[in-house]
PDB file of C-alpha atoms in Angstrom:
ATOM      1  CA  MET A   1      -3.112   7.834   5.733  1.00  0.00           C
ATOM      2  CA  PRO A   2      -6.414   9.756   5.369  1.00  0.00           C
ATOM      3  CA  LEU A   3      -9.054   8.469   7.715  1.00  0.00           C
ATOM      4  CA  ASP A   4     -11.419   7.644   4.870  1.00  0.00           C
ATOM      5  CA  ASP A   5      -8.853   5.400   3.154  1.00  0.00           C
ATOM      6  CA  LEU A   6      -9.795   1.763   3.665  1.00  0.00           C
ATOM      7  CA  ILE A   7      -7.344  -1.107   4.144  1.00  0.00           C
ATOM      8  CA  PRO A   8      -8.653  -4.124   2.177  1.00  0.00           C
ATOM      9  CA  LEU A   9      -8.961  -7.480   3.911  1.00  0.00           C
ATOM     10  CA  THR A  10     -11.004  -9.193   1.194  1.00  0.00           C
ATOM     11  CA  ASN A  11     -12.757  -7.814  -1.869  1.00  0.00           C
ATOM     12  CA  ARG A  12     -15.740  -6.842   0.307  1.00  0.00           C
ATOM     13  CA  ILE A  13     -14.346  -6.329   3.828  1.00  0.00           C
ATOM     14  CA  SER A  14     -11.985  -3.501   4.744  1.00  0.00           C
ATOM     15  CA  ILE A  15     -10.354  -2.076   7.856  1.00  0.00           C
ATOM     16  CA  VAL A  16     -11.306   1.461   8.862  1.00  0.00           C
ATOM     17  CA  ASN A  17      -8.219   2.810  10.564  1.00  0.00           C
ATOM     18  CA  SER A  18      -8.214   5.041  13.642  1.00  0.00           C
ATOM     19  CA  PRO A  19      -5.933   8.023  14.361  1.00  0.00           C
ATOM     20  CA  THR A  20      -4.017   5.757  16.768  1.00  0.00           C
ATOM     21  CA  ASN A  21      -3.648   2.933  14.211  1.00  0.00           C
ATOM     22  CA  GLY A  22      -5.851   0.848  16.437  1.00  0.00           C
ATOM     23  CA  ARG A  23      -3.977   1.429  19.664  1.00  0.00           C
ATOM     24  CA  PHE A  24      -6.053   1.880  22.816  1.00  0.00           C
ATOM     25  CA  PRO A  25      -8.055   3.973  23.638  1.00  0.00           C
ATOM     26  CA  MET A  26      -9.313   3.677  20.063  1.00  0.00           C
ATOM     27  CA  ALA A  27      -9.847   0.657  17.840  1.00  0.00           C
ATOM     28  CA  CYS A  28     -10.056  -0.071  14.150  1.00  0.00           C
ATOM     29  CA  SER A  29     -13.480  -0.693  12.672  1.00  0.00           C
ATOM     30  CA  PHE A  30     -14.471  -2.895   9.727  1.00  0.00           C
ATOM     31  CA  LEU A  31     -16.593  -1.951   6.721  1.00  0.00           C
ATOM     32  CA  VAL A  32     -18.508  -4.725   4.957  1.00  0.00           C
ATOM     33  CA  ALA A  33     -19.508  -3.691   1.437  1.00  0.00           C
ATOM     34  CA  GLY A  34     -22.249  -6.103   0.460  1.00  0.00           C
ATOM     35  CA  THR A  35     -24.275  -5.788  -2.709  1.00  0.00           C
ATOM     36  CA  ASP A  36     -27.410  -5.252  -0.600  1.00  0.00           C
ATOM     37  CA  THR A  37     -26.093  -3.756   2.639  1.00  0.00           C
ATOM     38  CA  ARG A  38     -23.088  -1.823   3.865  1.00  0.00           C
ATOM     39  CA  ALA A  39     -22.323  -2.625   7.485  1.00  0.00           C
ATOM     40  CA  LEU A  40     -19.863  -0.993   9.866  1.00  0.00           C
ATOM     41  CA  ILE A  41     -18.604  -3.286  12.602  1.00  0.00           C
ATOM     42  CA  ASP A  42     -17.661  -1.287  15.707  1.00  0.00           C
ATOM     43  CA  THR A  43     -17.391   2.480  15.839  1.00  0.00           C
ATOM     44  CA  GLY A  44     -14.301   3.175  17.954  1.00  0.00           C
ATOM     45  CA  CYS A  45     -12.255   4.465  15.028  1.00  0.00           C
ATOM     46  CA  GLY A  46     -12.886   8.069  16.081  1.00  0.00           C
ATOM     47  CA  PRO A  47     -15.465  10.746  15.193  1.00  0.00           C
ATOM     48  CA  GLU A  48     -13.702  11.920  12.023  1.00  0.00           C
ATOM     49  CA  ALA A  49     -13.347   8.399  10.654  1.00  0.00           C
ATOM     50  CA  CYS A  50     -16.984   7.578  11.461  1.00  0.00           C
ATOM     51  CA  ARG A  51     -18.165  10.686   9.631  1.00  0.00           C
ATOM     52  CA  ALA A  52     -15.828  10.043   6.682  1.00  0.00           C
ATOM     53  CA  VAL A  53     -17.015   6.460   6.250  1.00  0.00           C
ATOM     54  CA  MET A  54     -20.641   7.548   6.391  1.00  0.00           C
ATOM     55  CA  GLU A  55     -20.151  10.365   3.895  1.00  0.00           C
ATOM     56  CA  LYS A  56     -17.868   8.589   1.427  1.00  0.00           C
ATOM     57  CA  HIS A  57     -19.010   4.984   1.594  1.00  0.00           C
ATOM     58  CA  GLY A  58     -22.418   4.985   3.253  1.00  0.00           C
ATOM     59  CA  VAL A  59     -23.497   2.767   6.135  1.00  0.00           C
ATOM     60  CA  ASP A  60     -26.830   0.942   6.303  1.00  0.00           C
ATOM     61  CA  LEU A  61     -26.373  -0.749   9.657  1.00  0.00           C
ATOM     62  CA  VAL A  62     -23.898  -1.022  12.533  1.00  0.00           C
ATOM     63  CA  LEU A  63     -22.792  -4.131  14.429  1.00  0.00           C
ATOM     64  CA  ASN A  64     -21.021  -4.137  17.788  1.00  0.00           C
ATOM     65  CA  SER A  65     -18.598  -6.927  18.672  1.00  0.00           C
ATOM     66  CA  HIS A  66     -18.969  -6.106  22.383  1.00  0.00           C
ATOM     67  CA  CYS A  67     -19.637  -3.113  24.593  1.00  0.00           C
ATOM     68  CA  HIS A  68     -16.195  -1.726  25.519  1.00  0.00           C
ATOM     69  CA  PRO A  69     -16.094   2.028  24.813  1.00  0.00           C
ATOM     70  CA  ASP A  70     -13.157   1.777  22.403  1.00  0.00           C
ATOM     71  CA  HIS A  71     -15.490  -0.297  20.215  1.00  0.00           C
ATOM     72  CA  VAL A  72     -18.813   1.529  20.594  1.00  0.00           C
ATOM     73  CA  SER A  73     -17.892   5.179  21.233  1.00  0.00           C
ATOM     74  CA  GLY A  74     -19.158   6.294  17.819  1.00  0.00           C
ATOM     75  CA  ASN A  75     -22.501   4.500  17.866  1.00  0.00           C
ATOM     76  CA  HIS A  76     -24.371   7.765  18.385  1.00  0.00           C
ATOM     77  CA  PHE A  77     -23.088   9.105  15.056  1.00  0.00           C
ATOM     78  CA  PHE A  78     -25.281   6.530  13.321  1.00  0.00           C
ATOM     79  CA  ARG A  79     -28.627   7.362  14.906  1.00  0.00           C
ATOM     80  CA  GLY A  80     -31.445   6.284  12.621  1.00  0.00           C
ATOM     81  CA  LYS A  81     -29.509   3.238  11.390  1.00  0.00           C
ATOM     82  CA  GLU A  82     -30.024  -0.317  12.586  1.00  0.00           C
ATOM     83  CA  LEU A  83     -27.699  -1.050  15.516  1.00  0.00           C
ATOM     84  CA  TRP A  84     -27.131  -4.717  16.312  1.00  0.00           C
ATOM     85  CA  VAL A  85     -25.586  -5.600  19.693  1.00  0.00           C
ATOM     86  CA  PRO A  86     -24.879  -8.939  21.394  1.00  0.00           C
ATOM     87  CA  ALA A  87     -27.888 -10.415  23.166  1.00  0.00           C
ATOM     88  CA  GLU A  88     -25.841 -11.125  26.288  1.00  0.00           C
ATOM     89  CA  ARG A  89     -26.464  -8.337  28.832  1.00  0.00           C
ATOM     90  CA  ALA A  90     -28.007  -6.162  26.126  1.00  0.00           C
ATOM     91  CA  GLY A  91     -30.048  -4.355  28.764  1.00  0.00           C
ATOM     92  CA  GLU A  92     -26.851  -2.946  30.267  1.00  0.00           C
ATOM     93  CA  VAL A  93     -25.609  -1.112  27.178  1.00  0.00           C
ATOM     94  CA  GLY A  94     -26.693   2.074  25.439  1.00  0.00           C
ATOM     95  CA  LYS A  95     -26.411   4.511  28.318  1.00  0.00           C
ATOM     96  CA  VAL A  96     -22.991   5.610  29.526  1.00  0.00           C
ATOM     97  CA  LYS A  97     -23.969   5.612  33.207  1.00  0.00           C
ATOM     98  CA  THR A  98     -25.494   2.133  32.946  1.00  0.00           C
ATOM     99  CA  LEU A  99     -22.383   0.810  31.249  1.00  0.00           C
ATOM    100  CA  ALA A 100     -20.173   2.440  33.885  1.00  0.00           C
ATOM    101  CA  ARG A 101     -22.012   0.569  36.639  1.00  0.00           C
ATOM    102  CA  ARG A 102     -21.570  -2.673  34.744  1.00  0.00           C
ATOM    103  CA  LEU A 103     -17.919  -2.352  33.766  1.00  0.00           C
ATOM    104  CA  VAL A 104     -16.297  -0.422  36.630  1.00  0.00           C
ATOM    105  CA  GLY A 105     -18.899   0.021  39.380  1.00  0.00           C
ATOM    106  CA  PRO A 106     -19.703   0.562  42.161  1.00  0.00           C
ATOM    107  CA  ASP A 107     -16.888   2.838  43.404  1.00  0.00           C
ATOM    108  CA  PRO A 108     -18.025   6.442  42.653  1.00  0.00           C
ATOM    109  CA  LEU A 109     -14.466   7.683  42.022  1.00  0.00           C
ATOM    110  CA  VAL A 110     -13.701   4.963  39.473  1.00  0.00           C
ATOM    111  CA  MET A 111     -17.079   5.419  37.798  1.00  0.00           C
ATOM    112  CA  LYS A 112     -16.598   9.181  37.515  1.00  0.00           C
ATOM    113  CA  ASN A 113     -13.100   8.792  36.071  1.00  0.00           C
ATOM    114  CA  TRP A 114     -14.373   6.218  33.589  1.00  0.00           C
ATOM    115  CA  GLU A 115     -17.348   8.324  32.524  1.00  0.00           C
ATOM    116  CA  ASP A 116     -15.247  11.486  32.161  1.00  0.00           C
ATOM    117  CA  PHE A 117     -12.703   9.561  30.102  1.00  0.00           C
ATOM    118  CA  VAL A 118     -15.164   7.992  27.668  1.00  0.00           C
ATOM    119  CA  ARG A 119     -17.242  11.145  27.237  1.00  0.00           C
ATOM    120  CA  GLN A 120     -14.388  13.647  26.937  1.00  0.00           C
ATOM    121  CA  GLY A 121     -11.584  11.475  25.590  1.00  0.00           C
ATOM    122  CA  LEU A 122     -13.610   9.259  23.259  1.00  0.00           C
ATOM    123  CA  SER A 123     -16.590  11.531  22.471  1.00  0.00           C
ATOM    124  CA  MET A 124     -18.912   8.748  23.583  1.00  0.00           C
ATOM    125  CA  ASP A 125     -22.614   9.442  24.088  1.00  0.00           C
ATOM    126  CA  ASP A 126     -25.716   7.404  24.784  1.00  0.00           C
ATOM    127  CA  TYR A 127     -27.007   5.209  21.964  1.00  0.00           C
ATOM    128  CA  ALA A 128     -30.042   3.024  21.330  1.00  0.00           C
ATOM    129  CA  PRO A 129     -29.649  -0.560  20.062  1.00  0.00           C
ATOM    130  CA  THR A 130     -32.376  -1.701  17.702  1.00  0.00           C
ATOM    131  CA  HIS A 131     -31.608  -5.440  17.357  1.00  0.00           C
ATOM    132  CA  THR A 132     -29.687  -8.192  19.146  1.00  0.00           C
ATOM    133  CA  PHE A 133     -27.846 -11.232  17.830  1.00  0.00           C
ATOM    134  CA  GLY A 134     -26.592 -14.444  19.389  1.00  0.00           C
ATOM    135  CA  ASP A 135     -24.162 -17.263  18.780  1.00  0.00           C
ATOM    136  CA  ARG A 136     -24.037 -18.525  15.178  1.00  0.00           C
ATOM    137  CA  HIS A 137     -26.293 -15.742  13.921  1.00  0.00           C
ATOM    138  CA  ALA A 138     -25.713 -15.475  10.170  1.00  0.00           C
ATOM    139  CA  PHE A 139     -25.575 -12.020   8.597  1.00  0.00           C
ATOM    140  CA  ASP A 140     -26.011 -11.923   4.800  1.00  0.00           C
ATOM    141  CA  PHE A 141     -25.112  -8.569   3.270  1.00  0.00           C
ATOM    142  CA  GLY A 142     -25.254  -9.668  -0.376  1.00  0.00           C
ATOM    143  CA  GLY A 143     -22.179 -11.322  -1.794  1.00  0.00           C
ATOM    144  CA  VAL A 144     -20.644 -11.639   1.649  1.00  0.00           C
ATOM    145  CA  SER A 145     -21.856 -13.273   4.845  1.00  0.00           C
ATOM    146  CA  LEU A 146     -20.586 -13.290   8.414  1.00  0.00           C
ATOM    147  CA  THR A 147     -21.301 -15.726  11.219  1.00  0.00           C
ATOM    148  CA  ALA A 148     -21.278 -14.432  14.791  1.00  0.00           C
ATOM    149  CA  LEU A 149     -19.221 -16.618  17.147  1.00  0.00           C
ATOM    150  CA  TYR A 150     -19.727 -16.196  20.878  1.00  0.00           C
ATOM    151  CA  THR A 151     -16.295 -15.826  22.490  1.00  0.00           C
ATOM    152  CA  PRO A 152     -16.750 -14.671  26.106  1.00  0.00           C
ATOM    153  CA  GLY A 153     -14.062 -14.145  28.728  1.00  0.00           C
ATOM    154  CA  HIS A 154     -12.797 -10.749  27.697  1.00  0.00           C
ATOM    155  CA  LEU A 155     -16.343  -9.620  28.493  1.00  0.00           C
ATOM    156  CA  ASP A 156     -19.608 -11.523  28.817  1.00  0.00           C
ATOM    157  CA  ASP A 157     -20.744 -10.203  25.435  1.00  0.00           C
ATOM    158  CA  HIS A 158     -17.608 -10.558  23.300  1.00  0.00           C
ATOM    159  CA  TYR A 159     -18.078 -11.956  19.783  1.00  0.00           C
ATOM    160  CA  CYS A 160     -15.901 -12.711  16.778  1.00  0.00           C
ATOM    161  CA  PHE A 161     -17.164 -12.774  13.187  1.00  0.00           C
ATOM    162  CA  TRP A 162     -16.211 -15.459  10.674  1.00  0.00           C
ATOM    163  CA  GLU A 163     -16.267 -15.028   6.898  1.00  0.00           C
ATOM    164  CA  PRO A 164     -16.124 -18.610   5.555  1.00  0.00           C
ATOM    165  CA  ARG A 165     -15.207 -18.022   1.889  1.00  0.00           C
ATOM    166  CA  GLU A 166     -11.848 -16.442   2.732  1.00  0.00           C
ATOM    167  CA  ASN A 167     -11.626 -18.184   6.119  1.00  0.00           C
ATOM    168  CA  LEU A 168     -11.260 -14.715   7.641  1.00  0.00           C
ATOM    169  CA  LEU A 169     -11.888 -14.262  11.352  1.00  0.00           C
ATOM    170  CA  LEU A 170     -12.501 -10.803  12.784  1.00  0.00           C
ATOM    171  CA  THR A 171     -11.203 -11.265  16.323  1.00  0.00           C
ATOM    172  CA  PHE A 172     -11.672  -7.789  17.869  1.00  0.00           C
ATOM    173  CA  ASP A 173     -10.249  -7.962  21.406  1.00  0.00           C
ATOM    174  CA  VAL A 174      -8.597 -11.276  20.871  1.00  0.00           C
ATOM    175  CA  ASP A 175      -6.197  -8.657  19.659  1.00  0.00           C
ATOM    176  CA  LEU A 176      -2.895 -10.564  19.315  1.00  0.00           C
ATOM    177  CA  THR A 177      -0.945  -7.668  20.830  1.00  0.00           C
ATOM    178  CA  THR A 178       2.291  -8.176  22.754  1.00  0.00           C
ATOM    179  CA  PHE A 179       0.518  -7.000  25.901  1.00  0.00           C
ATOM    180  CA  GLY A 180      -1.734 -10.011  25.652  1.00  0.00           C
ATOM    181  CA  PRO A 181      -5.321 -10.648  26.706  1.00  0.00           C
ATOM    182  CA  PHE A 182      -7.186  -7.997  28.672  1.00  0.00           C
ATOM    183  CA  TYR A 183      -9.535  -9.226  31.398  1.00  0.00           C
ATOM    184  CA  GLY A 184      -9.646  -6.230  33.700  1.00  0.00           C
ATOM    185  CA  ASN A 185     -13.385  -5.998  34.370  1.00  0.00           C
ATOM    186  CA  PRO A 186     -15.364  -7.740  37.116  1.00  0.00           C
ATOM    187  CA  GLU A 187     -17.237  -9.914  34.595  1.00  0.00           C
ATOM    188  CA  SER A 188     -14.047 -10.978  32.780  1.00  0.00           C
ATOM    189  CA  ASP A 189     -13.157 -14.630  33.204  1.00  0.00           C
ATOM    190  CA  ILE A 190      -9.825 -16.303  32.454  1.00  0.00           C
ATOM    191  CA  GLY A 191     -11.299 -19.781  32.058  1.00  0.00           C
ATOM    192  CA  ARG A 192     -13.964 -18.643  29.595  1.00  0.00           C
ATOM    193  CA  PHE A 193     -11.383 -16.578  27.699  1.00  0.00           C
ATOM    194  CA  LYS A 194      -9.136 -19.621  27.306  1.00  0.00           C
ATOM    195  CA  ALA A 195     -12.102 -21.711  26.118  1.00  0.00           C
ATOM    196  CA  SER A 196     -12.935 -19.026  23.563  1.00  0.00           C
ATOM    197  CA  MET A 197      -9.348 -19.125  22.340  1.00  0.00           C
ATOM    198  CA  GLN A 198      -9.737 -22.849  21.739  1.00  0.00           C
ATOM    199  CA  THR A 199     -12.944 -22.212  19.783  1.00  0.00           C
ATOM    200  CA  ILE A 200     -11.051 -19.755  17.598  1.00  0.00           C
ATOM    201  CA  MET A 201      -8.055 -22.025  17.115  1.00  0.00           C
ATOM    202  CA  ASP A 202     -10.309 -24.937  16.154  1.00  0.00           C
ATOM    203  CA  LEU A 203     -11.433 -22.881  13.142  1.00  0.00           C
ATOM    204  CA  SER A 204      -7.830 -22.609  11.884  1.00  0.00           C
ATOM    205  CA  PRO A 205      -8.484 -19.208  10.287  1.00  0.00           C
ATOM    206  CA  ALA A 206      -6.342 -18.206   7.324  1.00  0.00           C
ATOM    207  CA  ILE A 207      -6.531 -14.533   8.327  1.00  0.00           C
ATOM    208  CA  ALA A 208      -7.053 -13.133  11.830  1.00  0.00           C
ATOM    209  CA  ALA A 209      -7.908  -9.441  11.903  1.00  0.00           C
ATOM    210  CA  SER A 210      -8.176  -7.795  15.312  1.00  0.00           C
ATOM    211  CA  SER A 211      -9.154  -4.283  16.313  1.00  0.00           C
ATOM    212  CA  HIS A 212      -5.767  -3.220  17.659  1.00  0.00           C
ATOM    213  CA  GLN A 213      -3.132  -4.809  15.397  1.00  0.00           C
ATOM    214  CA  PRO A 214      -2.474  -5.256  11.678  1.00  0.00           C
ATOM    215  CA  PRO A 215      -4.104  -8.452  10.376  1.00  0.00           C
ATOM    216  CA  VAL A 216      -2.183 -11.704  10.678  1.00  0.00           C
ATOM    217  CA  ARG A 217      -2.012 -13.580   7.365  1.00  0.00           C
ATOM    218  CA  GLU A 218       0.836 -16.004   8.046  1.00  0.00           C
ATOM    219  CA  ASN A 219       1.430 -18.426  10.920  1.00  0.00           C
ATOM    220  CA  VAL A 220      -1.968 -17.553  12.347  1.00  0.00           C
ATOM    221  CA  GLN A 221      -2.152 -20.583  14.657  1.00  0.00           C
ATOM    222  CA  GLU A 222       1.259 -19.727  16.087  1.00  0.00           C
ATOM    223  CA  ALA A 223       0.142 -16.151  16.728  1.00  0.00           C
ATOM    224  CA  LEU A 224      -2.990 -17.380  18.495  1.00  0.00           C
ATOM    225  CA  ALA A 225      -0.960 -19.841  20.585  1.00  0.00           C
ATOM    226  CA  GLU A 226       1.456 -17.082  21.606  1.00  0.00           C
ATOM    227  CA  PHE A 227      -1.470 -14.908  22.663  1.00  0.00           C
ATOM    228  CA  LEU A 228      -2.970 -17.767  24.680  1.00  0.00           C
ATOM    229  CA  ALA A 229       0.378 -18.385  26.396  1.00  0.00           C
ATOM    230  CA  LYS A 230       0.302 -14.873  27.842  1.00  0.00           C
ATOM    231  CA  PHE A 231      -2.220 -16.013  30.444  1.00  0.00           C
ATOM    232  CA  ASP A 232       0.521 -18.207  31.929  1.00  0.00           C
ATOM    233  CA  ARG A 233       3.038 -15.382  31.578  1.00  0.00           C
ATOM    234  CA  ASN A 234       0.781 -13.081  33.588  1.00  0.00           C
ATOM    235  CA  GLU A 235       0.173 -15.729  36.232  1.00  0.00           C
ATOM    236  CA  GLN A 236       3.924 -16.101  36.607  1.00  0.00           C
ATOM    237  CA  ARG A 237       4.292 -12.361  36.994  1.00  0.00           C
ATOM    238  CA  VAL A 238       1.707 -12.342  39.763  1.00  0.00           C
ATOM    239  CA  ALA A 239       3.397 -15.318  41.440  1.00  0.00           C
ATOM    240  CA  ALA A 240       6.745 -13.514  41.269  1.00  0.00           C
ATOM    241  CA  THR A 241       5.399 -10.795  43.588  1.00  0.00           C
ATOM    242  CA  LEU A 242       4.918 -13.419  46.305  1.00  0.00           C
ATOM    243  CA  ASP A 243       8.557 -13.799  47.239  1.00  0.00           C
ATOM    244  CA  ILE A 244       7.167 -12.880  50.633  1.00  0.00           C
ATOM    245  CA  PRO A 245       3.530 -12.955  51.786  1.00  0.00           C
ATOM    246  CA  ARG A 246       1.735  -9.844  50.540  1.00  0.00           C
ATOM    247  CA  THR A 247      -1.682  -8.258  50.769  1.00  0.00           C
ATOM    248  CA  PHE A 248      -3.755  -7.734  47.636  1.00  0.00           C
ATOM    249  CA  GLY A 249      -2.924  -4.029  47.727  1.00  0.00           C
ATOM    250  CA  GLU A 250       0.791  -4.725  48.011  1.00  0.00           C
ATOM    251  CA  ILE A 251       0.641  -7.050  45.010  1.00  0.00           C
ATOM    252  CA  CYS A 252      -1.206  -4.451  42.949  1.00  0.00           C
ATOM    253  CA  ALA A 253       1.262  -1.721  43.919  1.00  0.00           C
ATOM    254  CA  ARG A 254       4.015  -3.686  42.169  1.00  0.00           C
ATOM    255  CA  LYS A 255       2.096  -3.479  38.852  1.00  0.00           C
ATOM    256  CA  PRO A 256       3.108  -6.971  37.759  1.00  0.00           C
ATOM    257  CA  ILE A 257       0.968  -7.001  34.601  1.00  0.00           C
ATOM    258  CA  PHE A 258       0.855  -3.437  33.278  1.00  0.00           C
ATOM    259  CA  GLY A 259       4.216  -2.240  34.554  1.00  0.00           C
ATOM    260  CA  LYS A 260       3.278   1.412  34.054  1.00  0.00           C
ATOM    261  CA  TYR A 261       0.141   3.474  33.625  1.00  0.00           C
ATOM    262  CA  ILE A 262      -0.810   6.197  31.162  1.00  0.00           C
ATOM    263  CA  PRO A 263      -0.500   9.565  32.954  1.00  0.00           C
ATOM    264  CA  GLY A 264      -3.903  10.890  33.906  1.00  0.00           C
ATOM    265  CA  LEU A 265      -5.515   7.457  33.807  1.00  0.00           C
ATOM    266  CA  GLU A 266      -3.966   6.048  36.972  1.00  0.00           C
ATOM    267  CA  VAL A 267      -7.329   5.510  38.702  1.00  0.00           C
ATOM    268  CA  LEU A 268      -8.647   3.437  35.805  1.00  0.00           C
ATOM    269  CA  TYR A 269      -5.444   1.479  35.228  1.00  0.00           C
ATOM    270  CA  THR A 270      -5.249   0.672  38.941  1.00  0.00           C
ATOM    271  CA  PHE A 271      -8.793  -0.677  38.703  1.00  0.00           C
ATOM    272  CA  PHE A 272      -8.087  -2.726  35.550  1.00  0.00           C
ATOM    273  CA  GLU A 273      -4.839  -4.198  36.833  1.00  0.00           C
ATOM    274  CA  GLY A 274      -6.428  -4.958  40.173  1.00  0.00           C
ATOM    275  CA  TRP A 275      -9.117  -7.036  38.513  1.00  0.00           C
ATOM    276  CA  MET A 276      -6.652  -8.900  36.319  1.00  0.00           C
ATOM    277  CA  ILE A 277      -4.596  -9.734  39.402  1.00  0.00           C
ATOM    278  CA  ARG A 278      -7.740 -10.718  41.322  1.00  0.00           C
ATOM    279  CA  HIS A 279      -8.803 -13.101  38.546  1.00  0.00           C
ATOM    280  CA  HIS A 280      -5.379 -14.759  38.652  1.00  0.00           C
ATOM    281  CA  LEU A 281      -5.318 -15.008  42.440  1.00  0.00           C
ATOM    282  CA  ASN A 282      -8.774 -16.576  42.441  1.00  0.00           C
ATOM    283  CA  GLU A 283      -7.636 -19.189  39.902  1.00  0.00           C
ATOM    284  CA  MET A 284      -4.355 -19.811  41.712  1.00  0.00           C
ATOM    285  CA  GLU A 285      -6.107 -20.181  45.056  1.00  0.00           C
ATOM    286  CA  ALA A 286      -8.678 -22.588  43.584  1.00  0.00           C
ATOM    287  CA  SER A 287      -5.893 -24.737  42.106  1.00  0.00           C
ATOM    288  CA  GLY A 288      -3.869 -24.719  45.326  1.00  0.00           C
ATOM    289  CA  LYS A 289      -0.987 -22.638  43.970  1.00  0.00           C
ATOM    290  CA  VAL A 290      -1.480 -19.863  46.522  1.00  0.00           C
ATOM    291  CA  ALA A 291      -3.146 -19.576  49.902  1.00  0.00           C
ATOM    292  CA  CYS A 292      -4.500 -16.532  51.693  1.00  0.00           C
ATOM    293  CA  ALA A 293      -4.317 -16.202  55.453  1.00  0.00           C
ATOM    294  CA  GLU A 294      -4.873 -13.101  57.570  1.00  0.00           C
ATOM    295  CA  GLY A 295      -5.236 -10.998  54.444  1.00  0.00           C
ATOM    296  CA  ARG A 296      -1.904 -12.036  52.912  1.00  0.00           C
ATOM    297  CA  TYR A 297      -1.303 -14.214  49.891  1.00  0.00           C
ATOM    298  CA  ARG A 298       1.586 -16.664  49.875  1.00  0.00           C
ATOM    299  CA  LEU A 299       2.782 -19.316  47.464  1.00  0.00           C
ATOM    300  CA  ALA A 300       1.865 -22.840  48.441  1.00  0.00           C
ATOM    301  CA  PRO A 301       4.792 -25.192  49.090  1.00  0.00           C
ATOM    302  CA  SER A 302       5.825 -26.965  45.899  1.00  0.00           C
TER     303      SER A 302
END
């Protein structure tokens, strides 16, 4: 499919595909064709797709759902346009080095690997936000409106967008993939992510369109529930490593969540998996499911 071919969601909202069909390290974007304004939501669809959308369809402003590089790597291609970003931690976006400190700091090796990856692999460059938005902000583009819904947990600044006429929810990194939720950054939070899932499910959307999967148009609530259940699946995988007491490093070495890493990205995947495991261990320790003594985690007696 040519990169400038759009995949319709509604009569005014379309998916902009990426060369990877949305698979990480890229993401699909969304074009909103209002009668007054054309808006591109996220820019991780790749340089060629960003240029094609701008040249063929025109873009008046850009919105970011959150600050992960696979969603904002093309922001710099739209310099001179309005760029709206979430108000939460807005001072820590825009510059690659600043974002590296926020998302993967402070280890210099991890930060260098991350920066090299996003600059060379994703063509990311610095960008300058012009506006911020918050929870329940209403965007009216002419003939189509979107409401921003604050859905943290994946990151502190993650948002979904709701189009009420079609009951369409753009869910971004509530991505409904078989891998499940990603919460591999220090600021990620399992509890907040689960609460955000409940917010989404309470809407009962008719269509859920994420950045990394084809849109779900049938059995949407079931798909959301299956995605939510993967938190428990991951906790069980972490617990399964504790057949004997193990250190944090020993647990991570077993790769209970990812299973395998993309060659060349081992440093980053080790970091991401480590944080997902750490978030689970913190929750399990707080609930009394595991205990840590002398640097080793062990399951609590049932």
